[in-house]
Coordinates of N, CA and C in Angstrom, one line a residue:
Q1247 N 115.2 110.1 162.0 CA 116.2 111.2 161.6 C 116.2 111.8 160.2
V1248 N 115.6 113.1 160.0 CA 115.7 113.6 158.7 C 117.0 113.9 158.3
Q1249 N 117.4 113.8 157.0 CA 118.9 114.2 156.8 C 118.2 115.2 155.4
L1250 N 118.9 116.4 154.8 CA 118.5 116.8 154.0 C 120.1 116.9 153.2
V1251 N 120.3 116.9 152.0 CA 121.8 116.7 151.3 C 121.6 117.8 149.8
E1252 N 122.4 118.6 150.2 CA 122.2 119.7 148.9 C 123.1 119.2 147.8
S1253 N 123.0 119.3 146.6 CA 123.7 119.3 145.5 C 123.6 120.5 144.2
G1254 N 124.4 120.5 143.4 CA 124.5 121.3 142.4 C 124.9 122.5 142.0
G1255 N 125.7 123.2 143.3 CA 126.4 124.0 143.4 C 127.8 124.2 142.7
G1256 N 128.1 125.1 142.1 CA 129.3 125.6 141.5 C 129.6 126.9 141.4
L1257 N 130.8 126.9 140.5 CA 131.2 128.0 139.5 C 130.6 128.5 138.3
V1258 N 130.0 129.4 138.4 CA 129.1 130.2 137.1 C 129.5 131.3 136.6
Q1259 N 129.5 131.9 135.5 CA 129.5 133.1 135.1 C 128.1 134.1 135.3
A1260 N 128.3 135.4 135.4 CA 127.2 135.9 135.6 C 126.3 135.6 133.9
G1261 N 125.3 135.9 134.4 CA 124.5 135.4 133.5 C 123.7 133.9 133.3
G1262 N 124.4 133.2 133.9 CA 124.1 131.5 133.8 C 123.5 131.1 134.8
S1263 N 123.3 129.7 134.4 CA 122.0 129.0 135.1 C 122.7 127.6 136.3
L1264 N 121.9 127.8 137.5 CA 122.4 126.4 138.1 C 120.9 125.9 138.5
R1265 N 121.1 124.8 138.7 CA 119.9 123.8 139.5 C 120.4 123.2 140.7
L1266 N 120.0 123.8 142.0 CA 120.2 122.8 142.9 C 119.3 122.1 143.3
S1267 N 119.6 121.2 144.1 CA 118.9 119.9 144.5 C 119.1 119.7 146.2
C1268 N 117.8 119.3 146.8 CA 117.9 118.9 148.1 C 117.5 117.9 148.2
A1269 N 117.9 116.3 148.7 CA 117.5 115.0 148.9 C 117.1 114.9 150.2
A1270 N 115.9 114.8 150.4 CA 115.5 114.3 151.8 C 115.6 113.1 152.2
S1271 N 116.0 112.4 153.1 CA 116.0 111.0 153.6 C 115.6 110.9 154.8
G1272 N 114.9 109.8 155.2 CA 114.2 109.7 156.9 C 112.9 109.8 157.2
R1273 N 112.2 110.4 156.3 CA 111.0 110.7 156.3 C 110.6 111.4 154.8
T1274 N 109.4 111.2 154.6 CA 108.5 111.9 153.6 C 108.2 113.2 153.8
L1275 N 108.6 114.2 153.0 CA 108.5 115.5 153.4 C 107.9 116.3 152.2
S1276 N 106.7 115.6 151.5 CA 106.2 116.1 150.6 C 105.1 117.2 150.9
S1277 N 104.6 117.2 152.1 CA 103.7 118.0 152.7 C 104.2 118.9 153.6
N1278 N 105.6 119.2 153.9 CA 106.0 119.9 154.7 C 106.6 121.1 154.2
V1279 N 106.8 122.2 154.9 CA 107.1 124.0 154.5 C 108.5 123.6 154.0
M1280 N 109.0 124.1 152.9 CA 110.3 123.6 152.7 C 110.8 125.4 152.1
A1281 N 112.5 125.4 152.2 CA 112.9 126.4 151.9 C 114.4 126.6 151.6
W1282 N 114.6 127.5 150.8 CA 115.9 127.6 150.3 C 116.5 129.1 151.1
F1283 N 117.8 128.9 151.9 CA 118.4 129.7 152.4 C 119.5 130.3 151.8
R1284 N 120.2 131.2 152.3 CA 121.7 131.5 151.6 C 122.4 132.7 152.5
Q1285 N 123.6 132.2 152.5 CA 124.3 132.7 153.5 C 125.8 133.2 152.6
A1286 N 126.2 134.4 152.5 CA 127.4 135.3 152.0 C 128.3 135.4 153.2
P1287 N 129.9 135.6 152.8 CA 130.5 136.0 153.4 C 130.4 136.9 154.4
G1288 N 130.5 137.0 155.7 CA 130.1 138.5 156.2 C 128.9 139.1 156.7
K1289 N 127.8 137.8 156.1 CA 126.5 138.6 156.1 C 125.5 137.7 156.9
E1290 N 124.2 137.9 157.1 CA 123.7 137.1 158.0 C 122.5 136.1 157.0
R1291 N 122.5 135.0 157.3 CA 121.5 134.1 156.4 C 120.3 134.5 155.9
E1292 N 119.9 134.3 154.8 CA 118.8 135.1 154.6 C 117.7 134.0 153.7
L1293 N 116.3 134.6 153.7 CA 115.4 133.4 152.8 C 115.8 133.6 151.4
V1294 N 115.6 133.0 150.8 CA 115.5 133.0 149.0 C 114.2 132.6 148.8
A1295 N 113.8 131.6 149.0 CA 112.5 131.1 148.5 C 111.8 129.8 149.3
T1296 N 110.7 130.0 149.6 CA 110.1 128.5 150.2 C 108.5 128.6 149.5
I1297 N 108.6 126.9 150.3 CA 107.1 126.8 149.3 C 106.2 126.2 150.3
S1298 N 105.2 126.5 150.5 CA 104.2 125.8 151.5 C 103.8 124.4 151.1
S1299 N 102.7 123.7 152.2 CA 102.6 122.3 151.9 C 101.8 122.3 150.8
G1300 N 100.9 123.3 150.7 CA 99.9 123.7 149.2 C 100.8 123.9 148.0
G1301 N 101.5 124.2 148.1 CA 102.6 124.6 146.9 C 102.3 125.8 146.5
S1302 N 102.2 126.7 147.0 CA 102.4 128.3 147.4 C 103.7 128.5 147.7
T1303 N 104.3 129.9 146.8 CA 105.6 130.1 147.1 C 105.6 131.4 147.2
Y1304 N 106.9 131.7 147.7 CA 107.5 133.4 148.4 C 109.0 133.3 147.8
Y1305 N 109.3 134.4 147.4 CA 110.5 134.6 146.7 C 111.0 136.1 147.6
A1306 N 112.6 136.4 147.3 CA 113.0 137.3 148.2 C 113.1 138.4 146.8
D1307 N 112.9 139.4 147.3 CA 112.5 140.5 146.0 C 114.1 140.4 145.0
S1308 N 115.1 139.9 145.7 CA 116.5 140.0 145.2 C 116.2 138.9 144.2
V1309 N 115.5 137.8 144.3 CA 115.6 137.0 143.2 C 114.4 136.6 142.4
K1310 N 113.4 137.8 142.6 CA 112.0 137.1 141.6 C 112.3 137.4 140.5
G1311 N 111.6 136.4 139.8 CA 111.7 136.6 138.2 C 113.1 135.8 137.8
R1312 N 114.1 135.4 138.6 CA 114.8 134.7 138.5 C 115.2 133.4 139.0
F1313 N 115.0 132.9 140.4 CA 114.7 131.6 140.7 C 113.5 131.2 140.8
T1314 N 113.4 130.1 141.2 CA 112.1 129.0 140.6 C 112.5 127.9 141.7
I1315 N 111.5 127.7 142.5 CA 111.6 127.0 143.9 C 110.3 125.7 143.4
S1316 N 110.8 124.3 143.6 CA 109.8 123.3 142.9 C 110.1 122.1 144.0
R1317 N 109.2 121.0 143.7 CA 109.4 119.7 144.9 C 108.8 118.7 143.8
D1318 N 109.5 117.8 143.8 CA 109.1 116.4 143.2 C 109.0 115.5 144.2
N1319 N 107.5 115.2 144.8 CA 107.2 114.6 145.9 C 107.8 113.1 145.9
A1320 N 107.3 112.7 144.4 CA 108.1 111.1 144.1 C 109.2 110.9 144.7
K1321 N 110.3 112.1 144.4 CA 111.8 111.6 144.4 C 112.1 112.5 145.8
N1322 N 111.1 113.2 147.0 CA 111.6 113.4 147.9 C 112.6 114.6 147.9
T1323 N 112.3 115.4 146.8 CA 113.2 116.1 146.6 C 113.1 117.8 146.3
L1324 N 113.5 118.7 146.8 CA 113.3 120.1 146.5 C 114.2 120.7 145.7
Y1325 N 114.1 121.5 144.7 CA 114.5 122.0 143.9 C 114.8 123.6 144.1
L1326 N 115.9 124.3 143.2 CA 116.0 125.7 143.0 C 116.5 125.9 142.0
Q1327 N 115.6 126.5 140.8 CA 116.4 126.8 139.6 C 116.7 128.1 139.8
M1328 N 118.0 128.5 139.0 CA 118.6 129.7 139.6 C 119.0 130.4 138.0
N1329 N 118.6 131.3 137.5 CA 118.8 131.9 136.1 C 119.3 133.1 136.5
S1330 N 119.8 133.8 135.0 CA 120.4 134.8 135.1 C 121.3 135.2 136.2
L1331 N 122.1 134.5 136.7 CA 122.7 134.5 137.9 C 123.9 135.8 137.8
K1332 N 124.0 136.3 139.2 CA 124.5 137.5 139.0 C 125.6 137.5 140.6
P1333 N 126.6 138.0 140.2 CA 128.0 138.0 141.3 C 127.1 138.3 142.7
E1334 N 126.2 139.0 142.8 CA 125.6 139.0 144.3 C 125.1 137.8 144.8
D1335 N 124.6 136.7 144.3 CA 124.2 135.8 144.3 C 125.0 134.7 145.3
T1336 N 126.4 135.0 144.9 CA 127.4 133.9 145.4 C 127.3 133.7 146.9
A1337 N 127.1 132.7 147.3 CA 126.4 132.2 148.8 C 126.7 130.9 149.0
V1338 N 126.9 130.5 150.3 CA 126.4 129.3 150.7 C 124.8 129.2 150.6
Y1339 N 124.1 128.0 149.9 CA 122.9 127.5 149.8 C 122.5 126.8 150.8
Y1340 N 121.2 127.1 151.5 CA 120.9 125.7 152.7 C 119.4 125.3 152.1
C1341 N 119.5 124.0 152.0 CA 117.9 123.5 152.5 C 117.4 123.3 153.7
A1342 N 116.2 123.7 153.5 CA 115.6 123.7 155.1 C 114.0 123.0 154.9
A1343 N 113.9 122.6 156.1 CA 112.5 122.3 155.8 C 112.1 121.9 157.5
R1344 N 110.4 122.5 158.0 CA 109.9 122.2 159.1 C 109.1 120.9 159.3
R1345 N 109.0 120.9 160.6 CA 108.4 119.1 160.9 C 107.1 119.1 160.1
G1346 N 106.3 120.0 160.2 CA 105.0 119.9 159.8 C 104.8 120.5 158.9
W1347 N 103.2 120.5 158.4 CA 102.9 121.3 157.4 C 102.2 122.2 157.4
G1348 N 101.9 123.4 156.4 CA 101.4 124.8 156.6 C 101.7 125.8 155.6
A1349 N 101.4 126.9 155.8 CA 101.6 128.0 154.9 C 103.3 128.4 154.9
I1350 N 103.5 129.2 153.7 CA 104.7 129.7 154.0 C 105.1 130.4 155.4
V1351 N 106.5 130.0 155.7 CA 107.3 130.5 156.6 C 108.5 131.2 156.1
K1352 N 108.8 132.3 156.7 CA 109.9 133.2 156.0 C 111.4 133.2 157.0
L1353 N 111.1 132.6 158.3 CA 112.0 132.8 159.0 C 112.8 131.8 159.5
A1354 N 113.9 132.1 159.3 CA 115.3 130.7 159.8 C 115.0 129.7 160.9
P1355 N 114.7 130.8 162.4 CA 114.6 130.0 163.2 C 113.5 129.0 163.4
S1356 N 112.3 129.1 162.3 CA 111.1 128.6 162.4 C 111.4 127.0 161.6
Y1357 N 112.5 126.8 161.1 CA 112.8 125.5 160.5 C 113.4 124.6 161.5
D1358 N 113.3 123.4 161.4 CA 113.7 122.2 162.0 C 115.1 121.8 161.3
Y1359 N 115.1 121.2 160.4 CA 116.0 120.6 159.4 C 116.9 121.5 158.6
W1360 N 118.2 121.4 158.8 CA 119.1 121.8 157.8 C 119.7 120.9 156.9
G1361 N 120.3 121.1 155.5 CA 121.2 120.4 155.0 C 122.6 120.9 155.4
Q1362 N 123.8 120.5 154.5 CA 125.0 121.0 155.1 C 125.6 122.1 154.4
G1363 N 124.7 122.4 153.2 CA 125.1 123.7 152.3 C 125.6 123.4 150.9
T1364 N 125.6 124.0 149.9 CA 126.3 124.0 149.1 C 126.6 125.3 148.1
Q1365 N 128.1 125.4 147.9 CA 128.6 126.8 147.6 C 128.1 127.0 146.0
V1366 N 127.7 128.2 146.1 CA 127.3 128.9 144.8 C 128.1 130.0 144.4
T1367 N 129.0 130.2 143.4 CA 129.9 131.2 143.2 C 130.0 131.7 142.0
V1368 N 129.3 133.1 141.4 CA 129.2 133.5 140.2 C 130.1 134.7 139.8
S1369 N 130.8 134.2 138.5 CA 132.1 135.2 138.6 C 131.4 136.6 137.4
S1370 N 132.1 137.3 137.6 CA 131.6 138.7 136.6 C 132.3 138.7 135.2

């Protein structure tokens, strides 16, 4: 059974930075498509960033140039470096993974494994 555990969320002032981590256990996910999603109160879950098996990345327009998705295969861990944070980035952030390898996938229902989420709050 695959488990994803996020960490690194918290309260930060606008303009600040946070790094989220997603530690995977149960199997190696170094070749799997993985992603970060977020959900703000009263809004639908939205894609933040995704990384393919080959390392290609995709970012939502709202975070492009500010966020960076990366993975450490040796640690079986996915990261999201978030810089220049804005109040509108406030949300619960979720790590997700697909069972298989492949190209970038943007739709939440296409992901098989999910973490429990970590709260990110950006104050103005």
